[in-house]
Tab-separated table of C-alpha atoms and ligand atoms in Angstrom:
chain	number	residue	atom	x	y	z
A	1	UNK	CA	-5.352	15.438	26.973
A	2	UNK	CA	-1.654	14.479	27.189
A	3	UNK	CA	-1.051	13.681	23.525
A	4	UNK	CA	-2.845	14.549	20.281
A	5	UNK	CA	-2.585	12.078	17.408
A	6	UNK	CA	-3.655	13.375	13.990
A	7	UNK	CA	-4.878	10.526	11.781
A	8	UNK	CA	-6.153	7.107	12.834
A	9	UNK	CA	-4.282	4.976	10.282
A	10	UNK	CA	-2.007	2.191	11.467
A	11	UNK	CA	0.795	4.621	12.335
A	12	UNK	CA	-1.443	6.885	14.413
A	13	UNK	CA	-3.356	4.046	16.070
A	14	UNK	CA	-0.155	2.228	17.052
A	15	UNK	CA	1.249	5.338	18.734
A	16	UNK	CA	-2.098	6.080	20.415
A	17	UNK	CA	-2.468	2.524	21.730
A	18	UNK	CA	1.103	2.385	23.068
A	19	UNK	CA	0.872	5.836	24.677
A	20	UNK	CA	-2.460	5.017	26.347
A	21	UNK	CA	-1.623	1.499	27.430
A	22	UNK	CA	2.074	1.623	28.239
A	23	UNK	CA	2.495	5.225	29.368
A	24	UNK	CA	-0.999	5.635	30.833
A	25	UNK	CA	-1.569	8.851	28.859
A	26	UNK	CA	-4.889	10.420	27.872
A	27	UNK	CA	-4.729	10.393	24.090
A	28	UNK	CA	-7.039	12.231	21.704
A	29	UNK	CA	-7.068	11.084	18.076
A	30	UNK	CA	-8.523	13.409	15.433
A	31	UNK	CA	-9.510	11.887	12.119
A	32	UNK	CA	-10.868	13.862	9.177
A	33	UNK	CA	-12.712	10.887	7.652
A	34	UNK	CA	-15.913	9.418	9.079
A	35	UNK	CA	-14.128	6.210	10.085
A	36	UNK	CA	-10.909	5.123	11.785
A	37	UNK	CA	-8.173	2.951	10.294
A	38	UNK	CA	-6.859	5.079	7.424
A	39	UNK	CA	-6.398	3.216	4.171
A	40	UNK	CA	-6.554	-0.219	5.779
A	41	UNK	CA	-10.284	0.238	6.576
A	42	UNK	CA	-12.818	-2.281	5.292
A	43	UNK	CA	-16.603	-2.537	5.254
A	44	UNK	CA	-19.001	-5.393	4.580
A	45	UNK	CA	-21.314	-5.355	1.547
A	46	UNK	CA	-24.826	-5.773	2.937
A	47	UNK	CA	-26.200	-7.929	0.136
A	48	UNK	CA	-23.407	-10.476	-0.224
A	49	UNK	CA	-21.722	-10.242	3.206
A	50	UNK	CA	-18.368	-9.795	1.452
A	51	UNK	CA	-15.669	-7.721	3.169
A	52	UNK	CA	-14.392	-4.953	0.898
A	53	UNK	CA	-11.136	-3.060	1.362
A	54	UNK	CA	-12.175	0.538	0.802
A	55	UNK	CA	-8.824	1.842	-0.412
A	56	UNK	CA	-7.438	-1.006	-2.537
A	57	UNK	CA	-6.465	-4.597	-1.743
A	58	UNK	CA	-4.704	-5.005	1.611
A	59	UNK	CA	-2.782	-8.179	2.460
A	60	UNK	CA	-0.807	-8.283	5.694
A	61	UNK	CA	2.736	-9.650	5.463
A	62	UNK	CA	5.895	-9.198	7.529
A	63	UNK	CA	9.176	-10.794	8.489
A	64	UNK	CA	9.441	-8.556	11.556
A	65	UNK	CA	8.692	-10.715	14.629
A	66	UNK	CA	8.164	-7.682	16.858
A	67	UNK	CA	5.473	-6.318	14.520
A	68	UNK	CA	3.921	-9.775	14.138
A	69	UNK	CA	3.760	-10.190	17.935
A	70	UNK	CA	2.206	-6.732	18.298
A	71	UNK	CA	-0.536	-7.141	15.680
A	72	UNK	CA	-1.464	-10.568	17.046
A	73	UNK	CA	-2.546	-8.881	20.278
A	74	UNK	CA	-5.497	-7.453	18.358
A	75	UNK	CA	-6.348	-10.049	15.740
A	76	UNK	CA	-5.712	-13.585	14.549
A	77	UNK	CA	-4.695	-14.033	10.948
A	78	UNK	CA	-5.906	-16.603	8.447
A	79	UNK	CA	-3.220	-18.568	6.553
A	80	UNK	CA	-4.063	-16.739	3.280
A	81	UNK	CA	-1.115	-16.674	0.847
A	82	UNK	CA	-1.333	-14.010	-1.814
A	83	UNK	CA	-0.978	-14.990	-5.464
A	84	UNK	CA	-1.397	-12.623	-8.395
A	85	UNK	CA	-2.165	-13.479	-12.007
A	86	UNK	CA	-1.622	-11.319	-15.082
A	87	UNK	CA	-3.553	-11.123	-18.333
A	88	UNK	CA	-1.624	-10.468	-21.539
A	89	UNK	CA	-3.290	-10.729	-24.949
A	90	UNK	CA	-6.171	-12.734	-23.547
A	91	UNK	CA	-3.960	-15.283	-21.779
A	92	UNK	CA	-3.483	-15.513	-18.005
A	93	UNK	CA	-0.008	-16.037	-16.475
A	94	UNK	CA	1.229	-16.400	-12.882
A	95	UNK	CA	3.190	-13.539	-11.289
A	96	UNK	CA	5.791	-12.633	-10.091
A	97	UNK	CA	7.561	-13.850	-13.249
A	98	UNK	CA	8.589	-17.421	-12.455
A	99	UNK	CA	9.426	-20.611	-14.301
A	100	UNK	CA	5.725	-21.212	-14.895
A	101	UNK	CA	5.342	-17.739	-16.482
A	102	UNK	CA	8.488	-18.165	-18.583
A	103	UNK	CA	7.609	-21.621	-19.891
A	104	UNK	CA	4.018	-20.630	-20.655
A	105	UNK	CA	5.133	-17.434	-22.391
A	106	UNK	CA	7.853	-19.050	-24.558
A	107	UNK	CA	5.808	-22.272	-25.039
A	108	UNK	CA	8.712	-24.292	-23.657
A	109	UNK	CA	9.385	-26.803	-20.913
A	110	UNK	CA	12.704	-25.461	-19.642
A	111	UNK	CA	14.376	-26.293	-16.353
A	112	UNK	CA	15.838	-23.516	-14.156
A	113	UNK	CA	19.313	-23.410	-15.752
A	114	UNK	CA	18.068	-23.280	-19.319
A	115	UNK	CA	15.554	-20.564	-18.451
A	116	UNK	CA	18.236	-18.576	-16.621
A	117	UNK	CA	20.471	-18.739	-19.698
A	118	UNK	CA	17.665	-17.630	-22.007
A	119	UNK	CA	16.763	-14.629	-19.839
A	120	UNK	CA	20.449	-13.675	-19.455
A	121	UNK	CA	20.856	-13.719	-23.268
A	122	UNK	CA	17.788	-11.558	-23.740
A	123	UNK	CA	18.857	-9.175	-20.964
A	124	UNK	CA	22.232	-8.653	-22.691
A	125	UNK	CA	20.588	-6.501	-25.385
A	126	UNK	CA	22.145	-3.284	-24.037
A	127	UNK	CA	25.604	-4.880	-24.332
A	128	UNK	CA	26.893	-3.260	-21.151
A	129	UNK	CA	25.558	0.245	-21.907
A	130	UNK	CA	24.080	2.090	-18.870
A	131	UNK	CA	20.250	2.059	-19.054
A	132	UNK	CA	19.018	5.573	-19.891
A	133	UNK	CA	15.375	5.105	-18.919
A	134	UNK	CA	12.990	2.688	-17.234
A	135	UNK	CA	12.460	0.653	-20.403
A	136	UNK	CA	16.170	0.041	-20.871
A	137	UNK	CA	16.609	-0.729	-17.194
A	138	UNK	CA	13.835	-3.324	-17.295
A	139	UNK	CA	15.257	-4.889	-20.463
A	140	UNK	CA	18.670	-5.116	-18.783
A	141	UNK	CA	17.039	-7.043	-15.937
A	142	UNK	CA	14.636	-9.426	-17.681
A	143	UNK	CA	15.064	-9.018	-21.472
A	144	UNK	CA	12.762	-7.396	-24.004
A	145	UNK	CA	10.101	-10.134	-24.575
A	146	UNK	CA	9.102	-10.447	-20.893
A	147	UNK	CA	9.379	-6.686	-20.430
A	148	UNK	CA	7.077	-5.963	-23.352
A	149	UNK	CA	4.518	-8.533	-22.217
A	150	UNK	CA	4.358	-7.950	-18.463
A	151	UNK	CA	5.963	-4.602	-17.582
A	152	UNK	CA	5.594	-2.063	-20.403
A	153	UNK	CA	1.820	-1.633	-20.630
A	154	UNK	CA	1.232	-1.991	-16.890
A	155	UNK	CA	3.922	0.582	-16.057
A	156	UNK	CA	2.676	3.002	-18.738
A	157	UNK	CA	-0.823	2.804	-17.235
A	158	UNK	CA	0.416	3.168	-13.647
A	159	UNK	CA	2.398	6.306	-14.473
A	160	UNK	CA	0.384	7.581	-17.452
A	161	UNK	CA	3.804	7.980	-19.044
A	162	UNK	CA	5.722	6.043	-21.694
A	163	UNK	CA	8.366	3.958	-19.815
A	164	UNK	CA	10.994	5.444	-22.164
A	165	UNK	CA	10.220	8.806	-20.537
A	166	UNK	CA	10.489	7.470	-16.968
A	167	UNK	CA	13.799	7.478	-15.067
A	168	UNK	CA	15.711	4.187	-14.845
A	169	UNK	CA	15.944	4.656	-11.063
A	170	UNK	CA	12.246	3.889	-10.468
A	171	UNK	CA	13.149	0.199	-10.497
A	172	UNK	CA	16.215	-1.389	-9.015
A	173	UNK	CA	15.152	-4.988	-9.502
A	174	UNK	CA	12.392	-7.015	-11.091
A	175	UNK	CA	11.933	-10.335	-9.347
A	176	UNK	CA	12.288	-13.373	-11.610
A	177	UNK	CA	12.061	-16.760	-9.945
A	178	UNK	CA	13.579	-19.773	-11.620
A	179	UNK	CA	11.215	-22.129	-9.836
A	180	UNK	CA	7.440	-22.489	-9.707
A	181	UNK	CA	6.961	-20.501	-6.474
A	182	UNK	CA	4.340	-17.852	-7.268
A	183	UNK	CA	3.600	-16.641	-3.749
A	184	UNK	CA	3.546	-12.875	-4.133
A	185	UNK	CA	5.237	-12.235	-0.773
A	186	UNK	CA	7.968	-14.387	0.696
A	187	UNK	CA	7.797	-12.936	4.192
A	188	UNK	CA	7.841	-15.209	7.244
A	189	UNK	CA	4.279	-14.230	8.164
A	190	UNK	CA	1.308	-13.364	5.989
A	191	UNK	CA	-2.445	-13.590	6.213
A	192	UNK	CA	-5.713	-11.723	6.472
A	193	UNK	CA	-7.188	-10.510	9.783
A	194	UNK	CA	-9.631	-13.290	10.608
A	195	UNK	CA	-12.533	-11.016	11.637
A	196	UNK	CA	-11.641	-8.360	9.068
A	197	UNK	CA	-9.635	-5.141	9.044
A	198	UNK	CA	-12.353	-3.068	10.713
A	199	UNK	CA	-12.492	-5.372	13.757
A	200	UNK	CA	-8.689	-5.358	14.072
A	201	UNK	CA	-8.462	-1.561	13.856
A	202	UNK	CA	-11.378	-1.052	16.235
A	203	UNK	CA	-9.708	-3.288	18.850
A	204	UNK	CA	-6.574	-1.134	18.644
A	205	UNK	CA	-8.617	2.029	19.152
A	206	UNK	CA	-10.843	0.581	21.864
A	207	UNK	CA	-9.027	1.760	25.003
A	208	UNK	CA	-10.509	3.737	27.907
A	209	UNK	CA	-7.779	6.373	27.619
A	210	UNK	CA	-8.175	6.880	23.853
A	211	UNK	CA	-10.723	9.457	22.708
A	212	UNK	CA	-11.419	9.320	18.961
A	213	UNK	CA	-12.938	12.353	17.222
A	214	UNK	CA	-14.087	11.592	13.687
A	215	UNK	CA	-14.739	14.213	11.018
A	216	UNK	CA	-12.206	16.646	12.514
A	217	UNK	CA	-9.573	18.225	10.248
A	218	UNK	CA	-6.593	19.231	12.368
A	219	UNK	CA	-5.577	21.816	9.765
A	220	UNK	CA	-8.956	23.523	9.557
A	221	UNK	CA	-8.656	26.690	11.636
A	222	UNK	CA	-10.797	27.821	14.517
A	223	UNK	CA	-11.488	24.731	16.621
A	224	UNK	CA	-10.014	23.594	19.943
A	225	UNK	CA	-8.117	20.652	18.401
A	226	UNK	CA	-6.627	22.578	15.452
A	227	UNK	CA	-2.933	23.006	14.764
A	228	UNK	CA	-3.030	26.642	15.828
A	229	UNK	CA	-4.643	25.782	19.167
A	230	UNK	CA	-2.561	22.716	20.032
A	231	UNK	CA	1.011	22.871	18.667
A	232	UNK	CA	3.359	24.102	21.355
A	233	UNK	CA	0.784	23.330	24.080
A	234	UNK	CA	0.481	19.538	23.812
A	235	UNK	CA	2.783	17.057	22.001
A	236	UNK	CA	1.422	16.083	18.593
A	237	UNK	CA	1.876	13.042	16.359
A	238	UNK	CA	0.923	14.168	12.845
A	239	UNK	CA	0.249	11.556	10.131
A	240	UNK	CA	-1.395	13.774	7.490
A	241	UNK	CA	0.296	15.134	4.341
A	242	UNK	CA	3.583	16.886	5.130
A	243	UNK	CA	3.159	19.689	2.568
A	244	UNK	CA	-0.390	20.458	3.736
A	245	UNK	CA	0.776	20.914	7.358
A	246	UNK	CA	2.986	23.779	6.164
A	247	UNK	CA	0.328	25.291	3.888
A	248	UNK	CA	2.269	24.090	0.785
A	249	UNK	CA	4.752	26.890	1.406
A	250	UNK	CA	7.557	25.135	-0.552
A	251	UNK	CA	5.272	23.634	-3.205
A	252	UNK	CA	3.209	20.480	-3.599
A	253	UNK	CA	4.523	16.927	-3.279
A	254	UNK	CA	3.322	14.697	-6.153
A	255	UNK	CA	1.184	11.599	-5.561
A	256	UNK	CA	-0.514	8.984	-7.696
A	257	UNK	CA	-4.062	7.997	-6.879
A	258	UNK	CA	-6.481	5.243	-7.901
A	259	UNK	CA	-10.047	5.420	-9.135
A	260	UNK	CA	-12.144	2.396	-8.178
A	261	UNK	CA	-14.949	1.088	-10.366
A	262	UNK	CA	-17.066	-1.198	-8.178
A	263	UNK	CA	-19.616	-3.723	-9.358
A	264	UNK	CA	-21.698	-6.326	-7.550
A	265	UNK	CA	-22.213	-9.240	-9.945
A	266	UNK	CA	-24.984	-11.786	-9.768
A	267	UNK	CA	-22.598	-14.713	-10.183
A	268	UNK	CA	-20.600	-16.578	-7.568
A	269	UNK	CA	-17.143	-16.309	-9.065
A	270	UNK	CA	-15.907	-13.745	-11.587
A	271	UNK	CA	-12.210	-14.543	-11.981
A	272	UNK	CA	-11.378	-17.448	-9.664
A	273	UNK	CA	-8.764	-15.487	-7.691
A	274	UNK	CA	-8.362	-12.267	-5.707
A	275	UNK	CA	-6.213	-10.139	-8.066
A	276	UNK	CA	-5.725	-10.184	-11.837
A	277	UNK	CA	-3.385	-7.582	-13.341
A	278	UNK	CA	-4.089	-6.270	-16.823
A	279	UNK	CA	-0.770	-5.907	-18.610
A	280	UNK	CA	-1.939	-4.569	-21.961
A	281	UNK	CA	-2.166	-0.853	-22.617
A	282	UNK	CA	-5.442	-1.082	-24.521
A	283	UNK	CA	-7.186	-2.238	-21.302
A	284	UNK	CA	-7.568	1.031	-19.375
A	285	UNK	CA	-7.554	-0.409	-15.840
A	286	UNK	CA	-4.516	-1.883	-14.110
A	287	UNK	CA	-6.114	-4.715	-12.145
A	288	UNK	CA	-9.337	-6.321	-10.987
A	289	UNK	CA	-9.919	-7.285	-7.348
A	290	UNK	CA	-12.460	-9.899	-6.320
A	291	UNK	CA	-12.664	-9.614	-2.557
A	292	UNK	CA	-14.309	-12.914	-1.629
A	293	UNK	CA	-11.138	-14.796	-2.607
A	294	UNK	CA	-9.223	-13.152	0.247
A	295	UNK	CA	-11.352	-15.253	2.606
A	296	UNK	CA	-11.904	-18.748	1.189
A	297	UNK	CA	-12.664	-19.877	4.771
A	298	UNK	CA	-15.832	-17.708	4.945
A	299	UNK	CA	-19.242	-18.556	3.581
A	300	UNK	CA	-20.853	-15.713	1.668
A	301	UNK	CA	-24.321	-15.188	0.283
A	302	UNK	CA	-24.619	-15.426	-3.518
A	303	UNK	CA	-23.053	-12.769	-5.729
A	304	UNK	CA	-19.567	-11.298	-5.820
A	305	UNK	CA	-17.986	-7.843	-5.449
A	306	UNK	CA	-15.367	-6.835	-8.010
A	307	UNK	CA	-13.385	-3.614	-8.274
A	308	UNK	CA	-11.351	-2.345	-11.204
A	309	UNK	CA	-8.463	-0.004	-10.416
A	310	UNK	CA	-7.487	2.906	-12.661
A	311	UNK	CA	-4.245	4.730	-11.891
A	312	UNK	CA	-3.530	8.444	-12.414
A	313	UNK	CA	-1.740	11.446	-10.945
A	314	UNK	CA	-3.554	12.898	-7.926
A	315	UNK	CA	-5.177	16.342	-8.013
A	316	UNK	CA	-5.653	18.395	-4.839
A	317	UNK	CA	-9.014	16.791	-3.976
A	318	UNK	CA	-7.889	13.167	-4.587
A	319	UNK	CA	-6.706	10.544	-2.098
A	320	UNK	CA	-2.889	10.519	-2.188
A	321	UNK	CA	-1.848	6.850	-2.553
A	322	UNK	CA	1.679	6.423	-3.934
A	323	UNK	CA	4.401	9.112	-3.746
A	324	UNK	CA	5.645	10.054	-7.234
A	325	UNK	CA	9.071	10.896	-5.814
A	326	UNK	CA	10.386	12.696	-8.920
A	327	UNK	CA	13.582	14.750	-8.642
A	328	UNK	CA	11.505	17.914	-8.068
A	329	UNK	CA	9.595	16.198	-5.251
A	330	UNK	CA	12.810	15.231	-3.521
A	331	UNK	CA	14.096	18.820	-3.504
A	332	UNK	CA	10.780	20.062	-2.069
A	333	UNK	CA	10.721	17.207	0.456
A	334	UNK	CA	14.115	18.213	1.818
A	335	UNK	CA	12.771	21.692	2.650
A	336	UNK	CA	9.722	20.260	4.392
A	337	UNK	CA	11.915	17.858	6.388
A	338	UNK	CA	13.949	20.803	7.670
A	339	UNK	CA	10.770	22.662	8.629
A	340	UNK	CA	9.366	19.539	10.316
A	341	UNK	CA	12.507	19.154	12.425
A	342	UNK	CA	11.952	22.706	13.752
A	343	UNK	CA	8.344	22.151	14.868
A	344	UNK	CA	8.165	22.042	18.669
A	345	UNK	CA	7.177	18.571	19.943
A	346	UNK	CA	5.522	17.470	16.694
A	347	UNK	CA	6.372	14.013	15.359
A	348	UNK	CA	5.705	13.597	11.623
A	349	UNK	CA	5.014	9.945	10.874
A	350	UNK	CA	3.295	7.445	8.613
A	351	UNK	CA	3.178	7.397	4.859
A	352	UNK	CA	1.695	10.902	4.385
A	353	UNK	CA	3.717	12.574	7.121
A	354	UNK	CA	7.012	11.244	5.731
A	355	UNK	CA	6.091	11.110	2.000
A	356	UNK	CA	7.016	7.444	1.691
A	357	UNK	CA	5.215	4.346	0.513
A	358	UNK	CA	4.864	2.164	3.623
A	359	UNK	CA	3.280	-1.262	3.779
A	360	UNK	CA	1.177	-1.870	6.891
A	361	UNK	CA	3.927	-3.722	8.741
A	362	UNK	CA	6.341	-0.884	7.933
A	363	UNK	CA	3.919	1.755	9.237
A	364	UNK	CA	3.462	-0.248	12.463
A	365	UNK	CA	7.195	-1.015	12.790
A	366	UNK	CA	8.038	2.646	12.279
A	367	UNK	CA	5.402	3.713	14.850
A	368	UNK	CA	6.774	1.278	17.463
A	369	UNK	CA	10.308	2.598	16.873
A	370	UNK	CA	9.258	6.286	16.932
A	371	UNK	CA	7.199	5.652	20.067
A	372	UNK	CA	10.382	4.553	21.844
A	373	UNK	CA	12.727	7.145	20.333
A	374	UNK	CA	10.501	10.254	20.360
A	375	UNK	CA	7.195	9.908	22.205
A	376	UNK	CA	8.427	8.145	25.349
A	377	UNK	CA	11.138	10.771	26.055
A	378	UNK	CA	8.495	13.544	25.836
A	379	UNK	CA	6.911	12.288	29.087
B	401	FDA	P1	-3.058	6.210	6.485
B	401	FDA	O1	-3.192	6.986	5.224
B	401	FDA	O2	-3.647	4.867	6.544
B	401	FDA	O3	-3.702	7.076	7.668
B	401	FDA	C1	-3.575	8.484	7.735
B	401	FDA	C2	-4.871	9.033	8.312
B	401	FDA	O4	-4.707	10.414	8.619
B	401	FDA	C3	-6.044	8.941	7.343
B	401	FDA	O5	-7.119	8.256	7.951
B	401	FDA	C4	-6.388	10.398	7.058
B	401	FDA	O6	-7.781	10.593	6.848
B	401	FDA	C5	-5.917	11.077	8.325
B	401	FDA	N1	-5.626	12.516	8.152
B	401	FDA	C6	-4.832	13.068	7.199
B	401	FDA	N2	-4.796	14.401	7.350
B	401	FDA	C7	-5.560	14.713	8.441
B	401	FDA	C8	-5.922	15.920	9.087
B	401	FDA	N3	-5.461	17.125	8.670
B	401	FDA	N4	-6.743	15.863	10.164
B	401	FDA	C9	-7.222	14.677	10.610
B	401	FDA	N5	-6.912	13.483	10.020
B	401	FDA	C10	-6.088	13.503	8.946
B	401	FDA	N6	0.021	-2.376	2.838
B	401	FDA	C11	0.236	-3.693	3.049
B	401	FDA	O7	0.923	-4.051	3.997
B	401	FDA	N7	-0.334	-4.631	2.228
B	401	FDA	C12	-1.104	-4.293	1.167
B	401	FDA	O8	-1.591	-5.166	0.443
B	401	FDA	C13	-1.334	-2.903	0.920
B	401	FDA	N8	-2.091	-2.502	-0.117
B	401	FDA	C14	-2.249	-1.164	-0.382
B	401	FDA	C15	-2.987	-0.774	-1.487
B	401	FDA	C16	-3.127	0.575	-1.783
B	401	FDA	C17	-3.926	0.988	-2.988
B	401	FDA	C18	-2.513	1.547	-0.964
B	401	FDA	C19	-2.615	3.001	-1.298
B	401	FDA	C20	-1.797	1.156	0.150
B	401	FDA	C21	-1.655	-0.205	0.451
B	401	FDA	N9	-0.954	-0.618	1.573
B	401	FDA	C22	-0.751	-1.959	1.790
B	401	FDA	C23	-0.344	0.372	2.488
B	401	FDA	C24	-1.211	0.728	3.701
B	401	FDA	O9	-2.412	1.326	3.273
B	401	FDA	C25	-0.375	1.679	4.582
B	401	FDA	O10	0.676	0.962	5.134
B	401	FDA	C26	-1.128	2.304	5.725
B	401	FDA	O11	-2.229	3.009	5.221
B	401	FDA	C27	-0.219	3.261	6.450
B	401	FDA	O12	-0.877	3.834	7.547
B	401	FDA	P2	-0.659	5.368	7.912
B	401	FDA	O13	-1.189	5.535	9.274
B	401	FDA	O14	0.743	5.775	7.674
B	401	FDA	O15	-1.510	6.185	6.824
């Protein structure tokens, strides 16, 4: 073994594939779950044949040509363009907020300039005063009526906190489009892996010099691939939680997690689209996914798989999904970053290893860059 990679998510797999293929190294990948691929993993429901994303909806999008070229070595992408709809008081609106949303909400037929003026008037409520919390910040960006309809309840559910008690800095902008473009992402490239996420991830891992060991926790003591046995002996790329690597010695970094409520329905179409957000606070879940709509090009057997997402703060045993990044977290993070810099030939990467939300293209882009800047010089 020349290199040990901890975690087989897109960061770990990208490093492993590059090290094996370009540098000719023998790479061992340890993964604590019973499957590769990290949070991008998908499985197929046996009854309906529908591909399900096991850790929340995953849509690939990027404007980075290097990343796009790299991922296309392992999979083709369908031309899927993501569109999200939002329910508020029983009515369904297009998101992100665009001219269609605005006109439907205000029961008007405004053109772009008129709508821009209306939103600017409504956003002037603070009269130049600095926003003191997330609610005021959002109102200063899009005005109170749109904020109360589309942002307040959803944000309160996501954070389990009243937006008036959340810092203004959580949002810097709220996209409002003064045209009818409701594509969720405006990146140059987007789509879904044609044969599914599992096939894509398996092709990345399928290399004669990559040895994958599933069900192995690098931080559990007493085995030949554990931290204590390997660090200092063999270079390591670690993509697990940063605080856990150091035994939480400076405290715990806060994460939000999701609970998924999955149902297989005996109808062909539940909501007519892949994602519907629930904006109202009296609906306890934040959104409903209906997976078959990610692949309109596929034929499925009858029935449909839907998943409701519920958001909450993560406890120790939960999957960490989104960093909370409160002021306390940032102080703790700084200490862990210092400690990480002192670890001999250990690269901390990926979303857990750097305590950062990373989209898939960002995890891959970061892995390609860190491969060149850190891993290559090790050999
Ligand atoms: P990832 O978490 O995938 O992999 C880390 C791996 O390390 C895991 O498999 C874990 O089991 C393993 N591990 C941890 N500790 C270990 C230990 N001690 N020993 C062994 N193994 C260990 N992105 C996007 O582009 N479009 C999208 O639509 C979405 N949607 C989305 C929805 C939700 C709900 C989430 C939470 C995230 C997304 N993402 C996304 C982001 C996407 O999931 C993310 O970019 C990748 O998971 C990042 O890959 P990593 O390798 O960094 O982490």
